[in-house]
CSV table of C-alpha atoms in Angstrom, one decimal:
chain,number,residue,atom,x,y,z
G,1,MET,CA,-30.1,9.5,-24.0
G,2,ILE,CA,-29.6,13.0,-25.0
G,3,GLU,CA,-31.7,14.3,-28.0
G,4,GLY,CA,-31.3,17.0,-30.6
G,5,LYS,CA,-28.2,19.2,-31.1
G,6,ILE,CA,-26.5,18.3,-27.9
G,7,SER,CA,-26.2,14.5,-28.9
G,8,LYS,CA,-24.6,15.6,-32.3
G,9,LEU,CA,-22.0,17.7,-30.7
G,10,LEU,CA,-21.1,15.6,-27.6
G,11,PRO,CA,-18.9,13.0,-29.6
G,12,TRP,CA,-17.0,15.9,-31.2
G,13,VAL,CA,-16.0,17.4,-27.7
G,14,ALA,CA,-14.9,13.9,-26.5
G,15,ALA,CA,-12.9,13.4,-29.6
G,16,MET,CA,-11.3,16.8,-29.3
G,17,ALA,CA,-10.4,15.8,-25.8
G,18,ILE,CA,-8.7,12.6,-26.9
G,19,PHE,CA,-6.9,14.3,-29.8
G,20,MET,CA,-5.4,16.8,-27.5
G,21,GLN,CA,-4.1,14.6,-25.0
G,22,PHE,CA,-2.7,11.9,-27.5
G,23,LEU,CA,-1.1,14.7,-29.7
G,24,ASP,CA,0.5,16.3,-26.8
G,25,SER,CA,1.9,13.1,-25.4
G,26,THR,CA,3.6,12.4,-28.9
G,27,ILE,CA,4.5,15.6,-30.4
G,28,LEU,CA,6.9,16.5,-27.5
G,29,ASN,CA,9.2,13.8,-28.4
G,30,THR,CA,10.5,15.3,-31.4
G,31,ALA,CA,10.9,18.7,-30.1
G,32,LEU,CA,13.0,17.6,-26.8
G,33,PRO,CA,16.4,18.2,-28.5
G,34,SER,CA,15.4,21.7,-29.6
G,35,ILE,CA,14.0,22.4,-26.1
G,36,ALA,CA,17.2,21.3,-24.4
G,37,ASN,CA,19.2,23.4,-26.6
G,38,ASP,CA,17.0,26.5,-25.8
G,39,LEU,CA,17.1,25.8,-22.0
G,40,HIS,CA,20.9,25.1,-22.1
G,41,LYS,CA,20.5,21.5,-21.2
G,42,SER,CA,21.5,18.0,-22.5
G,43,PRO,CA,18.7,16.3,-24.4
G,44,LEU,CA,19.5,13.3,-22.1
G,45,ASP,CA,18.5,15.3,-19.2
G,46,MET,CA,14.9,16.1,-20.7
G,47,GLN,CA,13.4,12.6,-19.6
G,48,SER,CA,11.9,14.4,-16.6
G,49,VAL,CA,9.6,16.5,-18.9
G,50,LEU,CA,8.1,13.1,-20.2
G,51,ILE,CA,7.9,11.3,-16.8
G,52,ALA,CA,6.5,14.1,-14.9
G,53,TYR,CA,3.5,14.3,-17.3
G,54,VAL,CA,2.9,10.4,-17.4
G,55,LEU,CA,3.4,9.9,-13.5
G,56,THR,CA,0.8,12.8,-12.9
G,57,LEU,CA,-1.7,10.9,-15.1
G,58,ALA,CA,-1.2,7.7,-13.5
G,59,LEU,CA,-1.6,9.5,-10.0
G,60,LEU,CA,-4.9,11.5,-10.8
G,61,ILE,CA,-6.9,9.4,-13.1
G,62,PRO,CA,-8.4,7.4,-10.3
G,63,LEU,CA,-9.7,10.4,-9.0
G,64,SER,CA,-11.7,11.6,-12.0
G,65,GLY,CA,-14.7,9.1,-11.7
G,66,TRP,CA,-15.4,10.4,-8.2
G,67,LEU,CA,-14.9,14.1,-9.0
G,68,SER,CA,-17.4,14.0,-12.0
G,69,ASP,CA,-20.0,12.0,-9.9
G,70,LYS,CA,-19.8,14.6,-7.0
G,71,PHE,CA,-19.6,17.8,-9.0
G,72,GLY,CA,-21.1,16.9,-12.4
G,73,THR,CA,-19.5,15.7,-15.7
G,74,LYS,CA,-19.8,19.2,-17.4
G,75,ASN,CA,-18.1,21.0,-14.5
G,76,ILE,CA,-15.4,18.6,-14.0
G,77,PHE,CA,-14.8,18.2,-17.9
G,78,ILE,CA,-14.6,22.1,-18.5
G,79,LEU,CA,-12.4,22.6,-15.5
G,80,ALA,CA,-10.1,19.8,-17.0
G,81,VAL,CA,-9.8,21.4,-20.3
G,82,ALA,CA,-9.2,24.8,-18.7
G,83,ILE,CA,-6.4,23.4,-16.6
G,84,PHE,CA,-4.7,21.5,-19.5
G,85,THR,CA,-5.1,24.6,-21.7
G,86,THR,CA,-3.5,27.0,-19.0
G,87,GLY,CA,-0.8,24.5,-18.3
G,88,SER,CA,0.0,24.5,-22.3
G,89,PHE,CA,0.2,28.3,-22.0
G,90,LEU,CA,2.6,28.2,-18.9
G,91,CYS,CA,4.7,25.6,-20.7
G,92,VAL,CA,5.3,28.4,-23.5
G,93,LEU,CA,6.5,30.7,-20.7
G,94,SER,CA,9.0,28.3,-19.1
G,95,VAL,CA,12.5,29.4,-19.0
G,96,SER,CA,14.2,26.6,-17.3
G,97,LEU,CA,13.9,22.8,-17.1
G,98,LYS,CA,12.5,22.8,-13.4
G,99,MET,CA,9.8,25.4,-14.5
G,100,LEU,CA,9.0,23.4,-17.8
G,101,VAL,CA,8.6,20.2,-15.6
G,102,PHE,CA,6.3,21.8,-13.0
G,103,MET,CA,4.1,23.4,-15.8
G,104,ARG,CA,3.9,20.0,-17.5
G,105,ILE,CA,2.4,18.5,-14.1
G,106,ILE,CA,-0.2,21.2,-14.2
G,107,GLN,CA,-0.9,20.4,-17.7
G,108,ALA,CA,-1.3,16.5,-16.7
G,109,VAL,CA,-3.7,17.6,-14.0
G,110,GLY,CA,-6.2,18.5,-16.6
G,111,GLY,CA,-5.2,15.8,-18.9
G,112,ALA,CA,-5.7,13.3,-16.2
G,113,MET,CA,-9.5,14.2,-16.3
G,114,MET,CA,-10.3,15.4,-19.9
G,115,VAL,CA,-10.4,11.8,-21.5
G,116,PRO,CA,-12.1,9.7,-18.6
G,117,VAL,CA,-14.7,12.4,-17.9
G,118,SER,CA,-15.5,12.6,-21.5
G,119,ARG,CA,-15.9,9.2,-22.0
G,120,LEU,CA,-17.9,8.7,-18.8
G,121,THR,CA,-20.5,11.4,-20.2
G,122,LEU,CA,-20.9,9.5,-23.4
G,123,ILE,CA,-21.7,6.3,-21.5
G,124,TYR,CA,-24.5,8.2,-19.4
G,125,SER,CA,-25.8,9.8,-22.4
G,126,TYR,CA,-26.3,7.1,-25.1
G,127,PRO,CA,-27.9,3.7,-24.8
G,128,LYS,CA,-25.5,0.6,-25.2
G,129,TYR,CA,-26.5,-0.3,-28.9
G,130,GLN,CA,-25.4,3.3,-30.0
G,131,LEU,CA,-22.3,3.2,-28.0
G,132,LEU,CA,-20.1,1.2,-30.3
G,133,ARG,CA,-20.8,3.9,-32.9
G,134,VAL,CA,-19.9,6.7,-30.8
G,135,ILE,CA,-16.8,5.2,-29.3
G,136,ASN,CA,-15.8,4.2,-33.0
G,137,PHE,CA,-16.0,7.8,-33.8
G,138,ILE,CA,-14.0,9.2,-30.8
G,139,THR,CA,-11.3,6.7,-31.0
G,140,ILE,CA,-10.1,8.0,-34.4
G,141,PRO,CA,-8.2,11.0,-32.9
G,142,GLY,CA,-6.5,8.9,-30.2
G,143,LEU,CA,-5.1,6.8,-33.1
G,144,ILE,CA,-4.1,9.6,-35.4
G,145,GLY,CA,-2.4,11.7,-32.7
G,146,PRO,CA,0.5,9.4,-32.1
G,147,VAL,CA,1.0,9.0,-35.9
G,148,ILE,CA,1.1,12.7,-36.7
G,149,GLY,CA,2.5,14.0,-33.4
G,150,PRO,CA,6.1,13.3,-34.1
G,151,THR,CA,6.0,14.6,-37.7
G,152,LEU,CA,4.1,17.7,-36.5
G,153,GLY,CA,6.5,18.3,-33.7
G,154,GLY,CA,9.6,18.1,-36.0
G,155,TRP,CA,7.8,20.4,-38.5
G,156,LEU,CA,7.0,23.1,-36.1
G,157,VAL,CA,10.4,23.2,-34.6
G,158,GLU,CA,12.0,23.5,-38.1
G,159,ILE,CA,9.8,26.4,-39.2
G,160,ALA,CA,8.9,28.0,-35.9
G,161,SER,CA,10.1,27.1,-32.4
G,162,TRP,CA,9.4,24.5,-29.9
G,163,HIS,CA,7.0,26.9,-28.2
G,164,TRP,CA,4.5,26.0,-30.8
G,165,ILE,CA,4.0,22.5,-29.9
G,166,PHE,CA,2.2,23.7,-26.8
G,167,LEU,CA,0.6,27.0,-28.5
G,168,ILE,CA,-1.6,24.9,-30.7
G,169,ASN,CA,-3.4,23.5,-27.6
G,170,ILE,CA,-4.6,26.9,-26.7
G,171,PRO,CA,-7.2,27.7,-29.5
G,172,ILE,CA,-8.3,24.1,-29.4
G,173,GLY,CA,-8.8,24.2,-25.5
G,174,ILE,CA,-10.7,27.5,-25.9
G,175,PHE,CA,-13.0,26.3,-28.8
G,176,GLY,CA,-13.6,23.1,-26.6
G,177,ILE,CA,-14.7,24.8,-23.6
G,178,ILE,CA,-17.2,27.0,-25.5
G,179,VAL,CA,-18.6,24.0,-27.3
G,180,ALA,CA,-18.7,22.1,-24.0
G,181,CYS,CA,-20.6,24.8,-22.3
G,182,LYS,CA,-23.4,23.9,-24.8
G,183,ALA,CA,-23.1,20.4,-25.5
G,184,VAL,CA,-22.0,18.5,-22.4
G,185,PRO,CA,-24.7,17.5,-19.8
G,186,ASN,CA,-23.9,17.8,-16.2
G,187,TYR,CA,-24.6,14.4,-14.9
G,188,LYS,CA,-24.1,14.0,-11.1
G,189,LYS,CA,-24.5,10.7,-9.2
G,190,LYS,CA,-24.6,10.0,-5.5
G,191,SER,CA,-21.1,9.6,-4.3
G,192,GLY,CA,-19.8,8.5,-1.0
G,193,LYS,CA,-17.0,9.8,1.1
G,194,PHE,CA,-13.8,10.1,-0.8
G,195,ASP,CA,-11.4,7.3,-0.2
G,196,PHE,CA,-8.3,9.3,0.5
G,197,ILE,CA,-6.2,6.1,1.9
G,198,GLY,CA,-7.3,3.9,-1.0
G,199,PHE,CA,-6.4,6.8,-3.4
G,200,LEU,CA,-2.8,7.0,-1.9
G,201,LEU,CA,-2.4,3.4,-2.1
G,202,PHE,CA,-3.6,2.7,-5.6
G,203,SER,CA,-2.2,5.8,-7.2
G,204,LEU,CA,1.1,5.7,-5.5
G,205,GLY,CA,1.2,2.1,-6.5
G,206,LEU,CA,0.7,2.8,-10.2
G,207,VAL,CA,3.3,5.8,-9.9
G,208,LEU,CA,5.9,3.5,-8.5
G,209,VAL,CA,5.3,0.6,-11.2
G,210,SER,CA,5.3,3.2,-13.9
G,211,LEU,CA,8.5,4.9,-12.8
G,212,SER,CA,10.3,1.5,-12.5
G,213,LEU,CA,9.6,0.7,-16.2
G,214,GLU,CA,10.3,4.2,-17.3
G,215,PHE,CA,13.9,3.9,-15.6
G,216,ALA,CA,14.2,0.5,-16.9
G,217,GLY,CA,13.4,1.6,-20.5
G,218,GLU,CA,15.7,4.7,-20.5
G,219,GLY,CA,18.6,3.0,-18.4
G,220,MET,CA,18.5,5.9,-16.1
G,221,THR,CA,19.3,3.9,-12.9
G,222,SER,CA,20.6,0.5,-11.8
G,223,ILE,CA,18.7,-2.7,-12.1
G,224,ILE,CA,18.5,-2.8,-8.3
G,225,ASN,CA,16.7,0.4,-8.1
G,226,VAL,CA,14.4,-0.5,-10.6
G,227,LEU,CA,13.4,-3.7,-8.9
G,228,ILE,CA,12.9,-2.0,-5.6
G,229,LEU,CA,10.7,0.5,-7.3
G,230,LEU,CA,8.7,-2.3,-8.9
G,231,VAL,CA,8.5,-4.2,-5.6
G,232,LEU,CA,7.1,-1.3,-3.6
G,233,GLY,CA,4.5,-0.3,-6.3
G,234,LEU,CA,3.2,-3.9,-6.5
G,235,SER,CA,3.2,-4.2,-2.7
G,236,LEU,CA,1.1,-1.0,-2.5
G,237,LEU,CA,-1.2,-2.5,-5.0
G,238,PHE,CA,-1.5,-5.6,-3.2
G,239,ILE,CA,-2.3,-3.9,0.1
G,240,TYR,CA,-4.9,-1.8,-1.7
G,241,SER,CA,-6.6,-5.1,-3.0
G,242,ILE,CA,-6.9,-6.0,0.6
G,243,TYR,CA,-8.0,-2.7,1.9
G,244,SER,CA,-10.6,-2.1,-0.8
G,245,LYS,CA,-12.8,-5.3,0.1
G,246,LYS,CA,-13.0,-3.8,3.9
G,247,ILE,CA,-14.7,-0.6,2.9
G,248,ASN,CA,-17.9,0.4,1.3
G,249,ASN,CA,-17.0,3.0,-1.4
G,250,PRO,CA,-13.3,2.3,-2.5
G,251,ILE,CA,-11.7,4.8,-4.9
G,252,ILE,CA,-11.5,1.7,-7.4
G,253,ASP,CA,-13.9,-1.1,-7.0
G,254,LEU,CA,-12.2,-4.5,-7.7
G,255,ASN,CA,-15.4,-6.3,-7.5
G,256,LEU,CA,-16.0,-4.7,-11.0
G,257,PHE,CA,-13.5,-7.4,-12.2
G,258,LYS,CA,-16.3,-10.0,-11.7
G,259,ILE,CA,-17.9,-8.6,-15.0
G,260,ARG,CA,-16.4,-11.0,-17.2
G,261,THR,CA,-16.3,-8.6,-20.3
G,262,LEU,CA,-14.8,-5.7,-18.4
G,263,ARG,CA,-12.2,-8.1,-17.1
G,264,ILE,CA,-11.3,-9.6,-20.2
G,265,GLY,CA,-11.3,-6.3,-22.1
G,266,ILE,CA,-9.0,-4.7,-19.4
G,267,ILE,CA,-6.5,-7.8,-19.5
G,268,GLY,CA,-6.6,-7.8,-23.2
G,269,ASN,CA,-5.9,-4.1,-23.3
G,270,LEU,CA,-2.8,-4.4,-21.2
G,271,ILE,CA,-1.3,-7.3,-22.7
G,272,THR,CA,-2.0,-6.3,-26.3
G,273,ARG,CA,-0.8,-2.8,-25.9
G,274,LEU,CA,2.5,-4.4,-24.7
G,275,GLY,CA,3.1,-5.1,-28.3
G,276,ILE,CA,1.1,-2.3,-30.0
G,277,GLY,CA,2.4,0.5,-27.8
G,278,GLY,CA,5.8,0.6,-28.8
G,279,VAL,CA,5.4,0.8,-32.7
G,280,PRO,CA,4.6,4.3,-32.9
G,281,LEU,CA,8.0,5.0,-31.1
G,282,MET,CA,10.2,2.3,-32.8
G,283,LEU,CA,9.2,2.8,-36.2
G,284,PRO,CA,10.0,6.3,-36.9
G,285,LEU,CA,13.3,5.7,-34.9
G,286,MET,CA,14.2,2.8,-37.1
G,287,LEU,CA,13.5,4.9,-40.2
G,288,GLN,CA,15.5,7.9,-38.9
G,289,VAL,CA,18.1,6.3,-36.7
G,290,GLY,CA,18.6,2.9,-38.3
G,291,PHE,CA,18.0,3.6,-41.9
G,292,ALA,CA,19.0,7.3,-41.9
G,293,LYS,CA,16.0,8.8,-43.3
G,294,SER,CA,14.8,12.3,-42.6
G,295,PRO,CA,12.0,12.9,-40.2
G,296,THR,CA,10.1,14.4,-43.1
G,297,VAL,CA,10.2,11.2,-45.1
G,298,SER,CA,9.4,8.9,-42.1
G,299,GLY,CA,6.5,11.4,-41.2
G,300,MET,CA,5.1,11.3,-44.8
G,301,LEU,CA,5.2,7.3,-44.7
G,302,LEU,CA,3.3,7.2,-41.3
G,303,ILE,CA,0.4,9.1,-43.1
G,304,PHE,CA,-0.5,6.0,-45.0
G,305,SER,CA,-1.2,4.5,-41.5
G,306,ALA,CA,-3.3,7.5,-40.3
G,307,ILE,CA,-5.5,7.3,-43.6
G,308,SER,CA,-5.9,3.7,-43.2
G,309,THR,CA,-6.8,4.0,-39.7
G,310,ILE,CA,-9.6,6.5,-40.6
G,311,VAL,CA,-11.0,4.3,-43.5
G,312,ALA,CA,-11.2,1.2,-41.1
G,313,LYS,CA,-13.8,2.9,-38.9
G,314,SER,CA,-16.5,2.4,-41.3
G,315,TRP,CA,-15.7,-1.3,-41.1
G,316,VAL,CA,-15.7,-1.7,-37.3
G,317,ILE,CA,-19.5,-2.0,-36.8
G,318,PRO,CA,-20.3,-4.4,-39.6
G,319,PHE,CA,-17.3,-6.6,-38.6
G,320,VAL,CA,-18.4,-6.7,-35.0
G,321,LYS,CA,-22.0,-7.6,-36.1
G,322,LYS,CA,-20.9,-10.2,-38.6
G,323,PHE,CA,-18.1,-11.9,-36.4
G,324,GLY,CA,-19.1,-11.0,-32.7
G,325,TYR,CA,-16.5,-9.7,-30.4
G,326,ARG,CA,-14.9,-12.9,-29.5
G,327,ASN,CA,-14.0,-14.0,-33.1
G,328,LEU,CA,-13.2,-10.5,-34.4
G,329,LEU,CA,-10.7,-9.6,-31.6
G,330,ILE,CA,-8.9,-13.2,-31.7
G,331,SER,CA,-8.5,-13.0,-35.5
G,332,ASN,CA,-7.7,-9.2,-35.7
G,333,THR,CA,-5.0,-9.5,-32.8
G,334,ILE,CA,-3.3,-12.3,-34.8
G,335,ILE,CA,-3.4,-10.1,-37.9
G,336,LEU,CA,-2.2,-7.0,-36.3
G,337,GLY,CA,0.6,-8.9,-34.7
G,338,ILE,CA,1.7,-10.4,-38.0
G,339,SER,CA,1.6,-6.8,-39.7
G,340,ILE,CA,3.9,-5.5,-36.9
G,341,SER,CA,6.4,-8.3,-37.3
G,342,LEU,CA,6.6,-7.6,-41.2
G,343,PHE,CA,8.3,-4.3,-40.2
G,344,SER,CA,11.2,-6.4,-39.2
G,345,LEU,CA,11.9,-7.6,-43.0
G,346,PRO,CA,13.3,-4.4,-44.8
G,347,GLU,CA,16.9,-3.7,-45.0
G,348,LYS,CA,18.6,-0.3,-45.2
G,349,SER,CA,18.6,-0.9,-49.2
G,350,THR,CA,14.9,-1.6,-49.3
G,351,SER,CA,12.7,0.6,-51.3
G,352,LEU,CA,10.5,2.7,-49.0
G,353,LEU,CA,7.5,1.6,-51.2
G,354,PHE,CA,7.8,-1.8,-49.3
G,355,PHE,CA,6.6,-0.2,-46.1
G,356,ILE,CA,3.4,1.3,-47.5
G,357,PRO,CA,1.2,-1.8,-47.8
G,358,ILE,CA,2.3,-3.0,-44.4
G,359,LEU,CA,1.5,0.5,-42.8
G,360,ILE,CA,-1.9,0.3,-44.5
G,361,ILE,CA,-2.6,-3.2,-43.1
G,362,TYR,CA,-1.3,-2.2,-39.6
G,363,GLY,CA,-3.3,1.1,-39.5
G,364,PHE,CA,-6.5,-0.7,-40.6
G,365,PHE,CA,-6.5,-3.5,-38.0
G,366,ASN,CA,-5.1,-1.4,-35.3
G,367,SER,CA,-8.0,0.9,-35.6
G,368,ILE,CA,-10.4,-2.0,-35.4
G,369,GLN,CA,-8.3,-3.5,-32.4
G,370,MET,CA,-8.7,-0.3,-30.4
G,371,THR,CA,-12.4,0.4,-31.1
G,372,SER,CA,-13.2,-3.3,-30.3
G,373,MET,CA,-11.3,-3.6,-27.2
G,374,ASN,CA,-12.6,-0.4,-25.6
G,375,SER,CA,-16.0,-1.1,-26.4
G,376,VAL,CA,-16.2,-4.7,-25.2
G,377,SER,CA,-14.8,-3.6,-21.9
G,378,LEU,CA,-17.8,-1.3,-21.4
G,379,ALA,CA,-20.4,-3.7,-22.7
G,380,ASP,CA,-22.0,-4.9,-19.5
G,381,LEU,CA,-21.7,-1.8,-17.4
G,382,THR,CA,-24.7,-0.2,-16.0
G,383,PRO,CA,-25.3,3.4,-14.7
G,384,HIS,CA,-24.6,2.2,-11.2
G,385,ASN,CA,-20.9,0.9,-12.0
G,386,ALA,CA,-20.2,2.9,-15.3
G,387,SER,CA,-18.2,5.5,-13.5
G,388,GLY,CA,-15.8,2.9,-11.8
G,389,GLY,CA,-15.6,0.6,-14.9
G,390,ASN,CA,-14.7,3.7,-17.2
G,391,THR,CA,-12.0,4.7,-14.7
G,392,ILE,CA,-10.5,1.1,-14.5
G,393,LEU,CA,-10.3,1.4,-18.3
G,394,SER,CA,-8.8,4.9,-18.5
G,395,VAL,CA,-6.2,3.7,-15.9
G,396,THR,CA,-5.4,0.6,-17.9
G,397,GLN,CA,-5.2,2.4,-21.2
G,398,GLN,CA,-2.7,5.1,-19.9
G,399,LEU,CA,-0.6,2.7,-17.9
G,400,SER,CA,-0.4,0.2,-20.9
G,401,ILE,CA,0.7,2.9,-23.4
G,402,SER,CA,3.4,3.8,-21.1
G,403,PHE,CA,4.3,0.1,-20.4
G,404,GLY,CA,4.4,-0.6,-24.2
G,405,ILE,CA,6.7,2.4,-24.8
G,406,SER,CA,8.9,1.2,-21.9
G,407,LEU,CA,9.0,-2.5,-23.0
G,408,SER,CA,10.2,-1.7,-26.3
G,409,SER,CA,12.8,0.6,-25.0
G,410,ILE,CA,14.1,-2.2,-22.7
G,411,ILE,CA,14.2,-4.8,-25.6
G,412,LEU,CA,15.8,-2.3,-27.9
G,413,ARG,CA,18.3,-1.4,-25.2
G,414,GLY,CA,19.0,-5.0,-24.4
G,415,PHE,CA,19.9,-5.8,-28.1
G,416,ASN,CA,22.3,-2.8,-28.2
G,417,LEU,CA,24.1,-3.7,-24.9
G,418,SER,CA,24.5,-7.2,-25.8
G,419,ASN,CA,26.2,-6.4,-29.0
G,420,ILE,CA,24.3,-9.3,-30.9
G,421,PHE,CA,23.8,-7.3,-34.2
G,422,GLU,CA,26.5,-5.3,-35.7
G,423,ASP,CA,24.4,-2.4,-36.5
G,424,ILE,CA,21.5,-0.5,-34.8
G,425,SER,CA,18.9,-1.1,-37.7
G,426,SER,CA,19.2,-4.9,-36.9
G,427,SER,CA,18.3,-4.3,-33.2
G,428,PHE,CA,15.2,-2.0,-34.2
G,429,LYS,CA,14.1,-5.0,-36.4
G,430,ALA,CA,14.5,-7.5,-33.9
G,431,THR,CA,12.6,-5.4,-31.5
G,432,LEU,CA,9.6,-4.9,-33.9
G,433,LEU,CA,9.7,-8.6,-34.5
G,434,ILE,CA,9.1,-9.5,-30.8
G,435,LEU,CA,6.5,-6.9,-30.5
G,436,GLY,CA,4.7,-8.5,-33.1
G,437,VAL,CA,5.1,-11.9,-31.4
G,438,ILE,CA,3.8,-10.4,-28.1
G,439,THR,CA,0.7,-9.0,-29.8
G,440,VAL,CA,-0.1,-12.3,-31.7
G,441,ALA,CA,0.2,-14.0,-28.2
G,442,SER,CA,-2.0,-11.7,-26.7
G,443,SER,CA,-5.0,-12.9,-28.9
G,444,PHE,CA,-5.3,-16.0,-26.4
G,445,THR,CA,-6.8,-13.4,-24.0
G,446,PHE,CA,-10.0,-13.0,-26.0
G,447,ARG,CA,-10.6,-16.6,-26.2
G,448,TYR,CA,-12.3,-16.3,-22.8
G,449,LEU,CA,-15.1,-14.2,-24.2
G,450,LYS,CA,-18.2,-15.8,-25.1
G,451,SER,CA,-19.8,-15.8,-28.5
G,452,GLY,CA,-22.7,-13.7,-27.3
G,453,ASP,CA,-20.8,-11.0,-25.4
G,454,GLY,CA,-21.3,-7.6,-26.2
G,455,GLU,CA,-24.4,-8.1,-28.6
G,456,GLU,CA,-26.2,-5.2,-27.2
G,457,MET,CA,-23.4,-2.8,-27.5
G,458,SER,CA,-22.8,-4.0,-31.1
G,459,GLY,CA,-26.5,-3.5,-31.9
G,460,MET,CA,-27.0,-7.1,-32.7
G,461,LYS,CA,-29.4,-7.5,-29.7
G,462,LYS,CA,-31.8,-4.8,-29.1
G,463,PRO,CA,-32.5,-3.7,-25.3
G,464,SER,CA,-35.7,-5.3,-23.8
């Protein structure tokens, strides 16, 4: 554990990294039409800007654990923030779509390491009984970023230009580097030879699976091509699962899935976020496209969710201590799913005041869900396997966010193409109802936890 000033600043550095990445991944959505107009492209051609970033993250996140162990957490974290900040500046200078896509890839190289390395540093720095409090703190920016991102992006585009959605990263990044030089310890760990073959198999498999779902969600290619990409990706991951058992230091040690809390936390993260992940995209779209509300109005409504998210953080630790991870995650997931389903009730003529209590409930229980799922996943990791377990969690989180957005887009597109409903608002409502049902169903995953799981992480059981 780190003492004194460093221990106080370190969580803030990690929170900054999470905020930068999550804000960047959502703020761009609102600005795409403006960017397309400035670069003389159709908005429909801008999807490559988003896909290039997501695929680069999927490709490089598995590398973050090995790099930080080899060269030190402080060195790699500062390098990651520097690359991300430089990439943001280069995005501002882009004068063509191809140039912007390339600069987004540079930006994503840094983004792929920022969050995993910052969280790994926290795992190395704090004893388990303090980790829940720290993870609870750094999760807030990750929840607020997707809420304020679309609104902030629209506002910046209206009052200035799309360039500012990248410019705001620069002072944050520079400040983060300065603080990181003082606050982030440089942990190193003995690491074996880099598993290049495993890296290619695993990362390319993830990229192809992600790409298939992105294309399916946007209708960018035929279903045959989507299936081909999906089968190829799953095949590479299957080959990796066989390959990894035959070498000593695989890039991703699948034996870590024998740790029950990590296994259940990872599966729960993946399945639960299939429902949760699409809400930050579907809800603003329903308000603006389905109900014809302005971006400003929909953004103001989402503020209630953001405030509720912050308020909930003070309740997480007491809830975990009182109910335990198992009971809390089961009941919380069900309540969260029901709150998502409630978004399907209002009509165009319904007062916007109807949304406020639902948004408050959704923000509150979504906040508890994220912290609980993430912390229980790390509950039984040791210094020996912390890097590998953290990498697996980081990969799962990034993929599940992408999968959730893609799944919601696929469902919405299916309703629109089938002409089941007369207007698009009903398609949005039906999509949100299904996302809520998926979330409720995902609660069964946490039934496999035991009542005493995560007691040391929550502080209920002091270390011996």
